[in-house]
Coordinates of C-alpha atoms in Angstrom, one line a residue:
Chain A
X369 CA 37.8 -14.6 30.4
X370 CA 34.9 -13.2 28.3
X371 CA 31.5 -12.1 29.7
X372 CA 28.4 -13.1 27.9
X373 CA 26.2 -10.4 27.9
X374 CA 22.8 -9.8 27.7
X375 CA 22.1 -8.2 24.2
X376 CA 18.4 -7.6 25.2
X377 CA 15.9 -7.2 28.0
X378 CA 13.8 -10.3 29.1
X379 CA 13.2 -13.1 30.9
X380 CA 15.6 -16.1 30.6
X381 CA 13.7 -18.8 28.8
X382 CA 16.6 -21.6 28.7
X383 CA 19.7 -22.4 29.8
X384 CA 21.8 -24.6 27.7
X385 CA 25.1 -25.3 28.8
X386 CA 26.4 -26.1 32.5
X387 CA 29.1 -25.0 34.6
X388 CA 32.6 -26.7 33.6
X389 CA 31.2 -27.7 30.3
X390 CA 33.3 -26.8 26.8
X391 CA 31.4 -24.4 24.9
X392 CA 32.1 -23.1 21.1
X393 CA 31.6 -19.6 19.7
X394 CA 28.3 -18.6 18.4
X395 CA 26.9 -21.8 20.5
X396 CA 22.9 -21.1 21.3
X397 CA 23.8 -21.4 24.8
X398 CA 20.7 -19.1 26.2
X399 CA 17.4 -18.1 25.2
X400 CA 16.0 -15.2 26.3
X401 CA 12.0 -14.3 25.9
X402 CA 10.7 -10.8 25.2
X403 CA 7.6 -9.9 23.9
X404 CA 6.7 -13.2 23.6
X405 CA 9.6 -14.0 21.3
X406 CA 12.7 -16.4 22.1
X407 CA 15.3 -14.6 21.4
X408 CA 18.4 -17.0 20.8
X409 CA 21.8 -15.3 22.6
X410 CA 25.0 -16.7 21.4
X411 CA 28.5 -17.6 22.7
X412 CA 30.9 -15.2 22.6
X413 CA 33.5 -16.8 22.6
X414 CA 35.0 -21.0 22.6
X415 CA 36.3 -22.3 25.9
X416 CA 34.7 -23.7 29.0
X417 CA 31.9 -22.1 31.2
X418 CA 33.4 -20.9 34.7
X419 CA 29.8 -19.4 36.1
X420 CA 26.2 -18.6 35.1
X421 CA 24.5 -15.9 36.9
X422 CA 21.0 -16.2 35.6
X423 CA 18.3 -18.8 36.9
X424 CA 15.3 -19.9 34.2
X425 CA 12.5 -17.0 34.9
X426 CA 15.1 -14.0 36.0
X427 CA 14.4 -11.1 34.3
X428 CA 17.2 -9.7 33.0
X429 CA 18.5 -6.2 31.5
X430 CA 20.4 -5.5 28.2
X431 CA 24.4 -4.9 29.4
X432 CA 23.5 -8.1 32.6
X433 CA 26.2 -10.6 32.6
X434 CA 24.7 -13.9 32.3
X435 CA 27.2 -16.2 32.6
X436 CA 31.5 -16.0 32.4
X437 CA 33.7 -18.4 29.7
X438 CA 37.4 -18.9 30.4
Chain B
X224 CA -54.8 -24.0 7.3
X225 CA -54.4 -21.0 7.9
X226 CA -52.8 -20.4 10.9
X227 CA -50.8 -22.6 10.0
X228 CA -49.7 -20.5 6.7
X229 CA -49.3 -17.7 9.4
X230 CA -46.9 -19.6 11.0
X231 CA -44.5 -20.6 7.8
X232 CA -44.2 -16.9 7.1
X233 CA -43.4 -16.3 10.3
X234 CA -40.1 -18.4 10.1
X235 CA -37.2 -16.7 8.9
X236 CA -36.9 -19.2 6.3
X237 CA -38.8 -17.5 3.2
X238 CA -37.8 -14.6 4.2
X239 CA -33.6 -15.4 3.4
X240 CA -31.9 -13.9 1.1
X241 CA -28.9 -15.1 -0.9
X242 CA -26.9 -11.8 0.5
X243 CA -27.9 -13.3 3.8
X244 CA -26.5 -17.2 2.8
X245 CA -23.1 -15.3 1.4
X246 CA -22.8 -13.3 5.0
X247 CA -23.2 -16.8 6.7
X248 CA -20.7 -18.0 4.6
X249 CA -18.6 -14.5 5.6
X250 CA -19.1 -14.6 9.3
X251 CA -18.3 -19.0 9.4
X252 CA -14.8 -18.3 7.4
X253 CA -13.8 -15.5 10.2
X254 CA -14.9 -17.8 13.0
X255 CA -13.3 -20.2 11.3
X256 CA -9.7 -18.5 10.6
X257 CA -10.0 -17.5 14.0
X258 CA -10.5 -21.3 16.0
X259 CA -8.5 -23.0 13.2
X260 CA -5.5 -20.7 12.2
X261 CA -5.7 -18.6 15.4
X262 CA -5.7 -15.4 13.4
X263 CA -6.7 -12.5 15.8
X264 CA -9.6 -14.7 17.9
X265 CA -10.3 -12.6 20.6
X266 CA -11.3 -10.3 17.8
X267 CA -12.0 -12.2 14.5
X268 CA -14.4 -14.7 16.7
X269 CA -17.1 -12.5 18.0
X270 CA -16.7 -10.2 15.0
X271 CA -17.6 -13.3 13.0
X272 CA -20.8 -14.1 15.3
X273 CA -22.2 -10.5 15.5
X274 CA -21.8 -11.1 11.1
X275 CA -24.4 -14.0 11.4
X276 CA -26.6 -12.6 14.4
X277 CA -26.7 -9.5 11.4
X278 CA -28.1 -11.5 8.9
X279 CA -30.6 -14.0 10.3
X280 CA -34.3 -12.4 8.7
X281 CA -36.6 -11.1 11.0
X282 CA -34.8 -11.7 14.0
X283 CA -35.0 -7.9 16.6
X284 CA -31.2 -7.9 17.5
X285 CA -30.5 -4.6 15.1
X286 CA -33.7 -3.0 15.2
X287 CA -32.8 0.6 16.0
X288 CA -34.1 1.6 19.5
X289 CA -35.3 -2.0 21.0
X290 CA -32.6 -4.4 19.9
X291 CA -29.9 -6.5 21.7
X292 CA -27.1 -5.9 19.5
X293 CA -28.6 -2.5 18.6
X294 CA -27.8 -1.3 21.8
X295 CA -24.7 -2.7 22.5
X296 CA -23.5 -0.8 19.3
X297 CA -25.4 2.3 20.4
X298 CA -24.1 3.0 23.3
X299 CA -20.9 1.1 22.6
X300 CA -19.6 2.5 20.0
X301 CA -22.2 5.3 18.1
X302 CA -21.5 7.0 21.7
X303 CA -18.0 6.7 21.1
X304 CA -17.3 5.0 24.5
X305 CA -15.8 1.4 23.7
X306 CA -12.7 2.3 21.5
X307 CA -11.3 4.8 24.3
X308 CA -11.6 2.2 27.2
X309 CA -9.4 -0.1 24.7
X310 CA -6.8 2.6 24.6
X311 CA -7.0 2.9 28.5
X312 CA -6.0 -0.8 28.5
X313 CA -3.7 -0.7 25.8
X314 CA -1.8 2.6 27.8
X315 CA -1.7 0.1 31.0
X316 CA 0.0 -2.4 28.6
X317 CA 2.5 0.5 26.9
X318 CA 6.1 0.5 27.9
X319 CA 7.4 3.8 26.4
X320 CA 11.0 3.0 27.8
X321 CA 12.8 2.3 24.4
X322 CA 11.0 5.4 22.9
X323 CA 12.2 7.5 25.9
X324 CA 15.7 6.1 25.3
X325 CA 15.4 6.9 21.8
X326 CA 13.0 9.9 20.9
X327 CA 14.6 10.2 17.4
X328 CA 12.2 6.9 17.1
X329 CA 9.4 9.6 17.8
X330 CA 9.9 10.5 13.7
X331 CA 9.4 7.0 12.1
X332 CA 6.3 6.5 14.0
X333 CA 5.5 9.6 12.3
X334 CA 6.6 9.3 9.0
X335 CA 4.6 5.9 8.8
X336 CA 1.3 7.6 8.5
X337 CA 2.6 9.1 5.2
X338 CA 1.1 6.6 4.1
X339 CA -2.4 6.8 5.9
X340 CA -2.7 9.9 3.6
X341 CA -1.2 8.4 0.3
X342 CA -4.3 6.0 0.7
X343 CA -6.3 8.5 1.4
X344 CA -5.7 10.2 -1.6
X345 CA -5.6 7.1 -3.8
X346 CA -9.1 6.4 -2.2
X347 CA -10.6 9.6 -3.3
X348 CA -9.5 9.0 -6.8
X349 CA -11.2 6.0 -6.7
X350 CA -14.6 7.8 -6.5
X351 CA -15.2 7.2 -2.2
X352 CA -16.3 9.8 -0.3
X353 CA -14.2 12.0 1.6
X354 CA -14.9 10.6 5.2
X355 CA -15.0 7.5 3.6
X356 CA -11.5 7.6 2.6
X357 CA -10.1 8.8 5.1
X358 CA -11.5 5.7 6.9
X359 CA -10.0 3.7 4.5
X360 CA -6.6 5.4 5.1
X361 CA -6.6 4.9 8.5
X362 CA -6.2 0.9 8.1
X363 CA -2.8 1.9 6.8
X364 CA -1.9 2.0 10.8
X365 CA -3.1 -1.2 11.4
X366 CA -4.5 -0.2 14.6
X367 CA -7.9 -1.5 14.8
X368 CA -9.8 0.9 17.8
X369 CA -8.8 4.0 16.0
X370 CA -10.2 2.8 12.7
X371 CA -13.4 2.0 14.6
X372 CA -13.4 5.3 16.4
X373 CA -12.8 7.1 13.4
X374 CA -15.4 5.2 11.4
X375 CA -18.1 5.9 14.1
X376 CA -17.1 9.6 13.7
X377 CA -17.1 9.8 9.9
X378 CA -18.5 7.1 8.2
X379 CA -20.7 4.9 10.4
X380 CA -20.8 2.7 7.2
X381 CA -17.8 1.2 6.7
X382 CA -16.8 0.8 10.3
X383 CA -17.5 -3.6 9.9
X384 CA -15.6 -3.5 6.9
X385 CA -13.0 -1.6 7.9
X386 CA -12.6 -3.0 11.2
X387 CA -12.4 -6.5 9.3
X388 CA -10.1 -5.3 7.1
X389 CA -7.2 -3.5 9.9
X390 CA -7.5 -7.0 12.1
X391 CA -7.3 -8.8 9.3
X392 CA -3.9 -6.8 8.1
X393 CA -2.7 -7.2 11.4
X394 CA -2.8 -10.8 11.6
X395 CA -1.3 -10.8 8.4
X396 CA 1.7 -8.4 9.5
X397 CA 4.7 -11.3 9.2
X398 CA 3.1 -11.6 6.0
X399 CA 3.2 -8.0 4.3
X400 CA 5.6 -6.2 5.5
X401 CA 8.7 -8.6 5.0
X402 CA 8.5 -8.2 1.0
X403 CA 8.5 -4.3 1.0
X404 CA 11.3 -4.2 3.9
X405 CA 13.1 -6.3 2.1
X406 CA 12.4 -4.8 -1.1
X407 CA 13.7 -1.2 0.1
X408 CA 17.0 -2.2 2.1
X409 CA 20.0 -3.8 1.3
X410 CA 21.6 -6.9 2.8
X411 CA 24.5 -4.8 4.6
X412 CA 21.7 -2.4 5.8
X413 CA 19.6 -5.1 7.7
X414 CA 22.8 -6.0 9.3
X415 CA 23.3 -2.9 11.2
X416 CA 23.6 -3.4 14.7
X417 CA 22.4 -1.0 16.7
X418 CA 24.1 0.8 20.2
X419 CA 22.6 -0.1 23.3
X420 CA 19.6 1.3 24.5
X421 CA 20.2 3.8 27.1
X422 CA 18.6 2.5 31.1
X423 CA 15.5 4.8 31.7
X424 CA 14.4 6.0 34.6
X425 CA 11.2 5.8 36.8
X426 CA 10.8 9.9 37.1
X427 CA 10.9 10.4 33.1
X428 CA 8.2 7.5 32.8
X429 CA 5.9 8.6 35.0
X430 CA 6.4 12.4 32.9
X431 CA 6.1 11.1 30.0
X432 CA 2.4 10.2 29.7
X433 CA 1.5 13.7 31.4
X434 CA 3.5 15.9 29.1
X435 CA 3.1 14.4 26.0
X436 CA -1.1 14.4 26.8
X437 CA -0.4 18.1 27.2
X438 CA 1.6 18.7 24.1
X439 CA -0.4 15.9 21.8
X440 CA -4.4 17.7 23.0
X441 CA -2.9 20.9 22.0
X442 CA -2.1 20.5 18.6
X443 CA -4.9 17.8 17.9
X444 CA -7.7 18.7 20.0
X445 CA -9.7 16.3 18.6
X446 CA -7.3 13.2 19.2
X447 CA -7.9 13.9 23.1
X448 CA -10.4 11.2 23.9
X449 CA -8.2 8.4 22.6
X450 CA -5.3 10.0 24.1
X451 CA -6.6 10.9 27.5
X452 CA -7.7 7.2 27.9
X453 CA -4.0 6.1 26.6
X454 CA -2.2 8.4 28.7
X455 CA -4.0 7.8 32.0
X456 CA -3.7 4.0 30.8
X457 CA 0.0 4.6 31.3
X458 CA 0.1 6.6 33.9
X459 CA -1.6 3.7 36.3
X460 CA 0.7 1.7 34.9
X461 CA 4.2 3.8 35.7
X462 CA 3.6 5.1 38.9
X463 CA 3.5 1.9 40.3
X464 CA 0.8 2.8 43.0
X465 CA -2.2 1.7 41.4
X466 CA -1.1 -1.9 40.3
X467 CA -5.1 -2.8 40.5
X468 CA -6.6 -0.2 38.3
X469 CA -3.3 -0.9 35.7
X470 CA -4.5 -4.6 35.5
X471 CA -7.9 -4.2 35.9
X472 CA -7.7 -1.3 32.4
X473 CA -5.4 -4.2 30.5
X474 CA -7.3 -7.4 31.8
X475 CA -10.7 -7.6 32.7
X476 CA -12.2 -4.3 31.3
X477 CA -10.0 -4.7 27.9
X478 CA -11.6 -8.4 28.3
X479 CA -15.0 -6.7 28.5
X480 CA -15.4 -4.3 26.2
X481 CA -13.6 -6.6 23.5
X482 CA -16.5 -8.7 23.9
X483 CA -19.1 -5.7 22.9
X484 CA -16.7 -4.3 20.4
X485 CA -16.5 -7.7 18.4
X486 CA -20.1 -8.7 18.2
X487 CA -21.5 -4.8 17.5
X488 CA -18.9 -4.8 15.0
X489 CA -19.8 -7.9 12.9
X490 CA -23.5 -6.9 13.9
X491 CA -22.4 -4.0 11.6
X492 CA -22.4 -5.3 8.5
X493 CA -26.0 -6.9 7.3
X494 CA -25.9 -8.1 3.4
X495 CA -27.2 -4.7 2.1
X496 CA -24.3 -2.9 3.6
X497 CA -21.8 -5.1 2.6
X498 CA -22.1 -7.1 -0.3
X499 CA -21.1 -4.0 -2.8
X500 CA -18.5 -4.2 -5.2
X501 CA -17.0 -1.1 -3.9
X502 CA -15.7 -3.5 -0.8
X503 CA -13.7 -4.8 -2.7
X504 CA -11.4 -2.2 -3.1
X505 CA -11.5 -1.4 0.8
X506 CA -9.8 -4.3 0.9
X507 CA -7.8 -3.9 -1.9
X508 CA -6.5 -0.1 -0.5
X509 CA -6.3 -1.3 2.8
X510 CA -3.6 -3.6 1.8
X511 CA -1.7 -1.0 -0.1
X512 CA -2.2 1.4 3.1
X513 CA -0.4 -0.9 5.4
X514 CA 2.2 -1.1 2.4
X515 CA 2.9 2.2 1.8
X516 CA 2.8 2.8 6.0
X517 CA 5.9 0.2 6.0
X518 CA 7.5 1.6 3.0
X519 CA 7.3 5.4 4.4
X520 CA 8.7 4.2 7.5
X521 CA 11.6 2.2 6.3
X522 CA 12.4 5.0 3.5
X523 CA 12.5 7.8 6.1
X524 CA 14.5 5.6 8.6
X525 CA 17.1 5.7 5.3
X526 CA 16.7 9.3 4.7
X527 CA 17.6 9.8 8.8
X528 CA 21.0 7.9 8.4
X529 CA 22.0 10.4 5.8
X530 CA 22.5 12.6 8.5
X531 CA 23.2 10.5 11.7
X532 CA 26.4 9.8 13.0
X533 CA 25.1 6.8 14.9
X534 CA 23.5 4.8 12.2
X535 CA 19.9 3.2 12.3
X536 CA 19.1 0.0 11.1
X537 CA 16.1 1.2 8.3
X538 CA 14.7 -1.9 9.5
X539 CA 12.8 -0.5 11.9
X540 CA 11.0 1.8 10.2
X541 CA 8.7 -0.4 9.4
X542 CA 7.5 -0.6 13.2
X543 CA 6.2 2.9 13.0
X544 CA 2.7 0.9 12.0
X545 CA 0.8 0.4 15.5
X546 CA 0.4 -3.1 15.2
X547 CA 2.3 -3.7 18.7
X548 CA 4.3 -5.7 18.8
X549 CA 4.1 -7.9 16.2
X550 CA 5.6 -5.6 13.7
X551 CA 8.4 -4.8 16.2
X552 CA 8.6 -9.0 16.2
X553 CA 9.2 -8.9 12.0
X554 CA 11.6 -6.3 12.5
X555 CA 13.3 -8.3 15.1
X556 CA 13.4 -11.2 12.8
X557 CA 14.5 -9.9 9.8
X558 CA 17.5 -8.2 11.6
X559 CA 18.4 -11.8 13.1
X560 CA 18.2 -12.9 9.4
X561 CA 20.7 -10.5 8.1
X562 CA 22.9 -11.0 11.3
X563 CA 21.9 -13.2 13.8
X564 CA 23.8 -11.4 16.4
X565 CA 21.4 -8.4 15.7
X566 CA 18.5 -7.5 18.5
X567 CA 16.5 -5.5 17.1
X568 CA 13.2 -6.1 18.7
X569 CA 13.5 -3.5 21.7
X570 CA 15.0 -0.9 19.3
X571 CA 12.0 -1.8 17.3
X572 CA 9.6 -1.1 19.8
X573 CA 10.4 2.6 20.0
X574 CA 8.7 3.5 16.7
X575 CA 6.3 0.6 17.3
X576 CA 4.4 2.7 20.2
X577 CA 5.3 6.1 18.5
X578 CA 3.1 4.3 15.8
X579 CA 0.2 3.7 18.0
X580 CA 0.3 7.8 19.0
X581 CA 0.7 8.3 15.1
X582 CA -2.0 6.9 13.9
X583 CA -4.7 8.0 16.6
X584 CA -2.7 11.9 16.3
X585 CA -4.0 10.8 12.2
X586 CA -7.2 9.9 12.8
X587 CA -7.6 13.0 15.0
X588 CA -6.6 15.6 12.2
X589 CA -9.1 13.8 9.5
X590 CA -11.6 14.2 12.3
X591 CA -10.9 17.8 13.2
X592 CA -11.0 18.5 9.5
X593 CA -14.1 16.5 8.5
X594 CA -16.6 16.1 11.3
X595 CA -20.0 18.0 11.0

């Protein structure tokens, strides 16, 4: 299991991957806004999305989980 | 016949000038760039208008004492009120977390205005006055009220010009400062990933403002009005009690007093004023300024690595300019160039608003050491 964390503070923009779902490393699977920039975060790791924790509009920290790949 | 003589020269029309026609042509390019391109608008728009309302003949808007524009710059800006209320919004508007997190950042914001004076100096040579280049210098910040404020204080003058010229550089900022970042750090340099910013909390934010008002008016006397307004700006923002006053100082007043910044601004610069060859090389130093500000920055961010454990990424050196946040955005992107997994923005944003303290703590030393 490998957290994907949030490498910066913002507000979650878009979400692109679902629950169950295979993902690959360095996948854009999120994009986070700050400042009026999209900020693109990337998979950590390849395997299959077992939860997301962020909603479009949350506002998140730098360290947040966002979502958990197994 | 002859009345209706009188009423020919009456018109503005003889009495045009070609100065006049190439002002037009001046103040329709800004509008212009600004509807078009979207460079700077809420600035670059009415700056462009208050250009043409300067140079239709025979119109009252300037006359000194009765006109419409006149007044508006009077008591705008001769009375140095305008440019302080800006700072007030742009304190509501301030986040000094990642700067708090970081203070080291404190430096690069500082060591940007190296080149404020290295313009300075290179303006002098070229025969301008000294208030005038210290004006000049000041674009090197890219902040735009505090090359105002310091023009009204100095060198009344140049204040259109140079007001033209520090929006016009900070539109341009994705443009400039890439080559020289670039140019000064290497590949493997860019790619350095910064540690994680440590959380802040609300007791040191709500300090912050309040202390470093104290410490900043004591060693600069003379940047207090800019920083009272920025300070207390923040202050209604952190505490958190005052949410009306903190969006009332960042939207509707900021909204305001942009509007009778913009136009007295452009209203500035008539033909005589402007068309001189010498504007020319405002431009031409302004550019090298904002240059030299980036370079300064980046180089010192280098110079700090050689004795940090904890390396920076130079990168972000080049946010020590005030133009917030767009150079904290270049610095952000460049980093994701190198490394895409690099986030640099926030880190960026540390110098960024030491930047906007820099230059205004700048201005205030040319002031203390040049005002009558």
């Amino acid at each position: 299991m490998v957290n994907l964390e949030s490498p910066l503070s913002g507000k979650i923009l878009e979400i692109n991957m679902e629950v169950g779902q295979q993902v690959n490393e360095d996948d854009e699977v999120i994009i986070i806004e700050a400042l009026k920039m999209e900020n693109p975060v990337y998979c950590p790791a390849t395997g299959v999305v077992k939860e997301i924790k962020v909603r479009i509009g949350d506002q998140v920290n730098e360290g947040d989980i966002l979502a958990v790949i197994e | 016949m002859e009345l209706f003589q009188e009423v020919i020269l009456r018109t503005g029309f003889l009495a045009l000038t070609w100065g006049q026609l190439v002002m037009w042509a001046v103040g329709f390019t800004l509008i212009y760039l600004a509807i078009r391109k979207g460079f700077e608008p809420l600035l670059l728009l009415p700056i462009g208008f208050g250009i043409l309302l300067a140079n239709i003949p025979l119109t009252p808007l300037m006359t000194p004492g009765s006109g419409l524009i006149w007044r508006f710059y009077h008591y705008g800006l001769e009375w140095e009120v305008i440019p302080p209320l800006i700072f007030l919004g742009l304190g509501a508007m301030t986040d000094f977390g990642p700067m708090i997190a970081n203070p080291k950042t404190l430096l690069l914001g500082a060591a940007a205005q190296v080149g404020v004076y290295f313009t300075f100096f290179l303006a002098l040579l070229l025969k301008f006055t000294v208030p005038q280049a210290a004006v000049i210098g000041i674009i090197g910040g890219a902040d735009g009220p505090t090359t105002i404020y310091l023009a009204s204080k100095l060198a009344p003058e140049m204040m259109g010009v140079c007001a033209v010229a520090a929006y016009s550089y900070m539109a341009m900022v994705p443009l400039i400062q890439p080559p020289v970042m670039k140019l000064l750090t290497t590949e493997a340099e860019r790619k350095i990933v910064m540690k994680s910013l440590r959380p802040v909390s609300k007791l040191e934010k709500i300090f912050f403002p309040v202390v470093a008002l104290f410490v900043i008016c004591l060693i600069v006397p003379d940047a207090a009005p800019l920083m009272a307004m920025f300070m207390m700006g923040n202050l209604f923002r952190e505490s958190g009690v005052v949410a009306r006053l903190s969006n009332a100082a960042q939207n509707e007043l900021m909204n305001i007093v942009t509007i009778f910044l913009g136009v007295s601004v452009g209203a500035t610069m008539p033909a005589a004023t402007v068309l001189q060859p010498k504007v020319i090389f405002v431009f031409i130093l302004g550019c090298a300024a904002f240059m030299l500000a980036t370079a300064t920055g980046v180089l010192f961010a280098k110079f700090m690595n050689l004795f940090l454990k904890e390396k920076i990424n130079p990168l972000i050196g080049a946010a020590g300019v005030s133009a917030v946040p767009m150079a904290a955005r270049v610095v952000a992107k460049l980093g994701s160039e190198a490394n895409r997994k690099n986030y640099l923005l926030m880190h960026a944003m540390g110098p960024n608003v030491a930047g906007v303290i820099g230059t205004a703590v700048a201005a205030g030393m040319f002031i203390s050491v040049l005002a009558k």
